[in-house]
CSV table of C-alpha atoms and ligand atoms in Angstrom, one decimal:
chain,number,residue,atom,x,y,z
L,1,MET,CA,4.7,17.3,-8.8
L,2,PHE,CA,3.2,15.7,-6.4
L,3,SER,CA,2.6,12.0,-6.1
L,4,PHE,CA,-0.3,10.3,-5.1
L,5,HIS,CA,0.9,7.0,-4.3
L,6,PRO,CA,-0.6,4.5,-1.4
L,7,VAL,CA,3.0,5.7,0.5
L,8,LYS,CA,2.5,9.5,0.5
L,9,HIS,CA,0.7,12.2,2.9
L,10,ILE,CA,-2.2,12.7,0.0
L,11,ALA,CA,-2.9,8.8,-1.3
L,12,CYS,CA,-5.3,8.7,-3.9
L,13,GLY,CA,-4.3,4.7,-4.7
L,14,GLU,CA,-2.0,6.3,-7.4
L,15,GLY,CA,-1.5,9.3,-10.1
L,16,GLY,CA,-0.1,12.7,-9.2
L,17,MET,CA,-0.5,16.4,-10.1
L,18,VAL,CA,1.3,18.9,-11.8
L,19,THR,CA,0.8,22.4,-10.9
L,20,THR,CA,2.6,25.6,-12.9
L,21,ASN,CA,2.1,28.9,-12.9
L,22,SER,CA,2.8,28.9,-16.6
L,23,LYS,CA,0.1,28.9,-19.3
L,24,LYS,CA,2.1,27.6,-21.8
L,25,ILE,CA,2.9,24.7,-19.7
L,26,TYR,CA,-0.6,24.4,-18.5
L,27,GLU,CA,-2.0,24.2,-22.0
L,28,LYS,CA,1.1,20.9,-22.7
L,29,LEU,CA,-0.5,19.5,-20.2
L,30,MET,CA,-4.0,19.3,-20.4
L,31,LEU,CA,-3.1,18.1,-24.5
L,32,LEU,CA,-0.9,15.1,-22.9
L,33,ARG,CA,-3.0,13.9,-20.6
L,34,THR,CA,-5.8,12.7,-22.9
L,35,HIS,CA,-3.8,11.3,-26.0
L,36,GLY,CA,-3.1,15.0,-27.1
L,37,ILE,CA,-7.0,15.5,-27.8
L,38,SER,CA,-8.5,19.2,-28.4
L,39,LYS,CA,-11.1,21.2,-29.9
L,40,LYS,CA,-9.2,24.2,-30.0
L,41,ASN,CA,-8.2,25.8,-33.2
L,42,ILE,CA,-10.0,22.9,-35.4
L,43,LYS,CA,-9.1,24.0,-38.6
L,44,GLY,CA,-12.1,23.4,-41.2
L,45,ASP,CA,-16.4,23.2,-41.3
L,46,HIS,CA,-16.9,20.2,-39.0
L,47,GLY,CA,-19.7,19.6,-36.4
L,48,ALA,CA,-19.5,20.2,-32.7
L,49,TRP,CA,-18.6,16.9,-32.1
L,50,TYR,CA,-15.2,16.9,-33.7
L,51,TYR,CA,-11.8,17.1,-32.4
L,52,GLU,CA,-8.2,17.0,-33.2
L,53,MET,CA,-5.3,15.1,-31.7
L,54,GLN,CA,-2.7,17.7,-32.0
L,55,ASN,CA,0.0,15.7,-30.4
L,56,LEU,CA,0.8,12.2,-29.1
L,57,GLY,CA,-0.1,12.1,-25.6
L,58,PHE,CA,-1.6,9.5,-22.8
L,59,ASN,CA,-4.3,8.9,-20.8
L,60,TYR,CA,-3.2,10.4,-17.5
L,61,ARG,CA,-6.6,11.1,-16.1
L,62,LEU,CA,-7.5,10.5,-12.5
L,63,THR,CA,-10.4,9.0,-11.8
L,64,ASP,CA,-13.3,10.8,-10.0
L,65,ILE,CA,-13.2,8.0,-7.7
L,66,GLN,CA,-9.4,8.9,-6.8
L,67,ALA,CA,-9.9,12.6,-6.6
L,68,THR,CA,-13.3,12.1,-4.1
L,69,LEU,CA,-10.2,10.2,-2.0
L,70,GLY,CA,-7.9,12.7,-2.3
L,71,ILE,CA,-10.0,15.1,-1.6
L,72,THR,CA,-10.4,13.7,2.1
L,73,GLN,CA,-6.9,13.3,2.1
L,74,LEU,CA,-6.1,16.5,2.2
L,75,ALA,CA,-8.1,17.7,4.5
L,76,LYS,CA,-6.3,15.0,7.1
L,77,ASN,CA,-2.9,16.5,5.7
L,78,PRO,CA,-2.5,18.6,8.5
L,79,ASN,CA,-2.9,16.7,11.4
L,80,GLY,CA,-1.0,13.7,9.7
L,81,ILE,CA,1.9,16.5,9.6
L,82,ILE,CA,1.3,16.8,13.5
L,83,ARG,CA,1.1,13.3,14.2
L,84,ARG,CA,4.3,12.3,12.0
L,85,ASN,CA,6.6,15.2,13.5
L,86,GLU,CA,5.4,13.6,16.9
L,87,ILE,CA,6.5,10.7,15.7
L,88,ALA,CA,9.9,11.7,14.5
L,89,GLU,CA,10.6,13.4,17.8
L,90,ASN,CA,10.0,10.0,19.7
L,91,TYR,CA,12.1,8.4,17.3
L,92,LYS,CA,15.3,11.3,17.9
L,93,ARG,CA,14.7,10.9,21.4
L,94,ALA,CA,15.4,7.6,21.8
L,95,PHE,CA,18.4,7.7,19.2
L,96,GLU,CA,20.2,10.8,20.5
L,97,GLY,CA,24.0,9.9,20.3
L,98,LEU,CA,23.2,6.4,19.4
L,99,VAL,CA,22.3,6.1,16.0
L,100,LYS,CA,22.5,8.7,12.7
L,101,TYR,CA,19.3,10.2,11.7
L,102,GLN,CA,18.4,13.2,9.3
L,103,SER,CA,18.5,16.6,11.2
L,104,LEU,CA,16.8,19.8,9.5
L,105,PRO,CA,18.0,23.5,10.4
L,106,GLU,CA,15.9,25.1,13.2
L,107,GLY,CA,12.6,26.4,12.3
L,108,ILE,CA,12.0,23.9,9.0
L,109,LEU,CA,9.6,22.0,9.0
L,110,ASN,CA,10.0,18.5,7.8
L,111,ALA,CA,7.1,17.1,6.3
L,112,TYR,CA,8.5,13.5,7.8
L,113,HIS,CA,7.7,11.8,4.4
L,114,LEU,CA,10.1,9.4,5.9
L,115,PHE,CA,12.4,8.7,8.9
L,116,VAL,CA,15.6,7.0,8.0
L,117,ILE,CA,18.6,6.3,9.8
L,118,GLU,CA,21.8,5.2,9.1
L,119,VAL,CA,23.9,2.3,10.2
L,120,ASP,CA,27.1,0.2,9.4
L,121,ASN,CA,24.9,-3.1,8.8
L,122,ARG,CA,22.1,-2.4,7.2
L,123,LYS,CA,21.3,-5.4,6.1
L,124,GLY,CA,21.7,-7.1,9.1
L,125,LEU,CA,19.3,-5.1,10.8
L,126,TYR,CA,16.6,-4.8,7.8
L,127,ASN,CA,16.3,-8.8,8.4
L,128,HIS,CA,16.6,-8.4,12.3
L,129,LEU,CA,13.5,-6.0,11.9
L,130,ARG,CA,11.6,-8.7,9.6
L,131,SER,CA,12.1,-11.4,11.8
L,132,ARG,CA,10.4,-9.5,14.3
L,133,GLY,CA,7.6,-8.3,12.1
L,134,ILE,CA,8.6,-5.0,11.6
L,135,TYR,CA,8.6,-4.0,7.8
L,136,ALA,CA,11.3,-1.3,7.0
L,137,GLN,CA,12.3,-0.3,3.9
L,138,ILE,CA,15.4,0.8,1.7
L,139,HIS,CA,14.9,4.3,0.3
L,140,TYR,CA,16.5,4.9,-2.6
L,141,ILE,CA,18.3,2.4,-4.9
L,142,PRO,CA,20.5,4.9,-6.3
L,143,VAL,CA,19.4,5.4,-9.9
L,144,HIS,CA,22.1,5.2,-11.6
L,145,THR,CA,23.1,1.6,-10.5
L,146,LEU,CA,19.6,-0.2,-12.4
L,147,GLN,CA,19.8,-2.1,-15.0
L,148,TYR,CA,17.9,0.7,-17.5
L,149,TYR,CA,20.4,3.8,-16.1
L,150,LYS,CA,23.4,1.3,-16.6
L,151,GLU,CA,22.6,0.3,-19.8
L,152,ILE,CA,21.9,4.1,-21.2
L,153,GLY,CA,25.6,5.3,-19.6
L,154,TYR,CA,25.7,5.7,-16.4
L,155,HIS,CA,27.5,2.2,-15.1
L,156,ALA,CA,30.8,4.8,-15.1
L,157,ALA,CA,28.5,7.4,-12.9
L,158,ASP,CA,31.2,8.3,-9.9
L,159,LEU,CA,28.5,8.6,-7.1
L,160,SER,CA,30.2,7.4,-4.3
L,161,ASN,CA,28.4,9.5,-1.9
L,162,ALA,CA,25.0,8.2,-3.0
L,163,GLU,CA,26.3,4.5,-2.6
L,164,ASN,CA,27.8,5.1,0.5
L,165,TYR,CA,24.6,6.2,1.7
L,166,TYR,CA,22.1,3.5,0.5
L,167,ASN,CA,24.9,0.7,2.1
L,168,ARG,CA,23.7,2.5,5.2
L,169,CYS,CA,20.5,3.8,5.0
L,170,ILE,CA,17.1,2.1,6.4
L,171,SER,CA,13.6,4.1,6.8
L,172,LEU,CA,11.9,2.9,10.1
L,173,PRO,CA,7.9,2.8,10.0
L,174,MET,CA,6.4,6.4,10.0
L,175,PHE,CA,2.8,6.7,9.2
L,176,PRO,CA,0.1,8.4,11.1
L,177,SER,CA,-1.6,5.8,12.3
L,178,LEU,CA,1.5,4.0,13.9
L,179,THR,CA,0.8,3.3,18.1
L,180,GLU,CA,3.3,4.5,20.3
L,181,GLU,CA,3.3,0.5,21.5
L,182,GLU,CA,4.1,0.6,17.8
L,183,GLN,CA,6.8,2.9,17.8
L,184,ASN,CA,8.1,1.9,21.4
L,185,TYR,CA,9.1,-1.9,19.9
L,186,THR,CA,10.6,-0.6,16.6
L,187,ILE,CA,12.9,1.6,18.8
L,188,ASN,CA,13.4,-1.4,20.9
L,189,GLU,CA,14.3,-4.0,18.1
L,190,VAL,CA,16.9,-1.9,16.6
L,191,LYS,CA,18.5,-1.0,20.2
L,192,TYR,CA,18.7,-4.7,20.8
L,193,TYR,CA,19.8,-4.9,17.2
L,194,LEU,CA,23.0,-2.6,17.2
L,195,ASN,CA,24.0,-3.2,20.8
L,196,LYS,CA,24.4,-6.9,20.3
U,201,PLP,C1,6.6,7.7,-3.9
U,201,PLP,C2,7.1,6.3,-4.1
U,201,PLP,C3,6.4,6.1,-5.3
U,201,PLP,C4,5.8,6.3,-6.3
U,201,PLP,O1,6.2,7.3,-7.0
U,201,PLP,P1,5.3,8.0,-8.4
U,201,PLP,O2,6.1,9.2,-8.8
U,201,PLP,O3,4.3,8.6,-8.0
U,201,PLP,O4,5.6,7.0,-9.8
U,201,PLP,C5,6.8,4.4,-5.1
U,201,PLP,N1,7.3,4.3,-4.6
U,201,PLP,C6,8.0,4.9,-3.5
U,201,PLP,C7,8.7,4.4,-2.2
U,201,PLP,C8,7.6,5.8,-3.2
U,201,PLP,O5,8.1,6.5,-2.1
């Protein structure tokens, strides 16, 4: 499954895509995305207009306008990934030995949806960056701590690694149009705060 939410590499405004190599799942998906309506397997003698509602589905159709945007975004994606990797390299060079960041084994391509660092005083850093006009984000709030999931039984989940990580993580600006100047500004503000 792919999300086309605005923050993603390929953005269509909203919506997403499911891919499958299973005919069975494909047919089920085709039904679900359009109210469970189909013209296949119609019983009885009806006209050509006739359709059946064979299942309860929803309107999950991406609009043509969104799809057009998505096609141009798809074409831009390879360059976007190259640019994101350059940005990540700059962050790593700046933070090496000072700040913890994620690293992958040699030879593995990271598409860098996010660039996350871990710090002791996460909230303090978040507020400092905001006060300097840098909108860092937190990804993500552990699902089992959210109201709905607590109520359906996850309140007792012992996921202390997720909670410890959540208390330390902060995502720095990461998008292809981020300029070198903007990035350096962010790096300097992070270092300034952590050295205080
Ligand atoms: C991906 C993402 C979304 C949207 O996800 P959907 O699966 O398209 O609903 C929303 N917010 C953030 C921060 C995300 O990273």
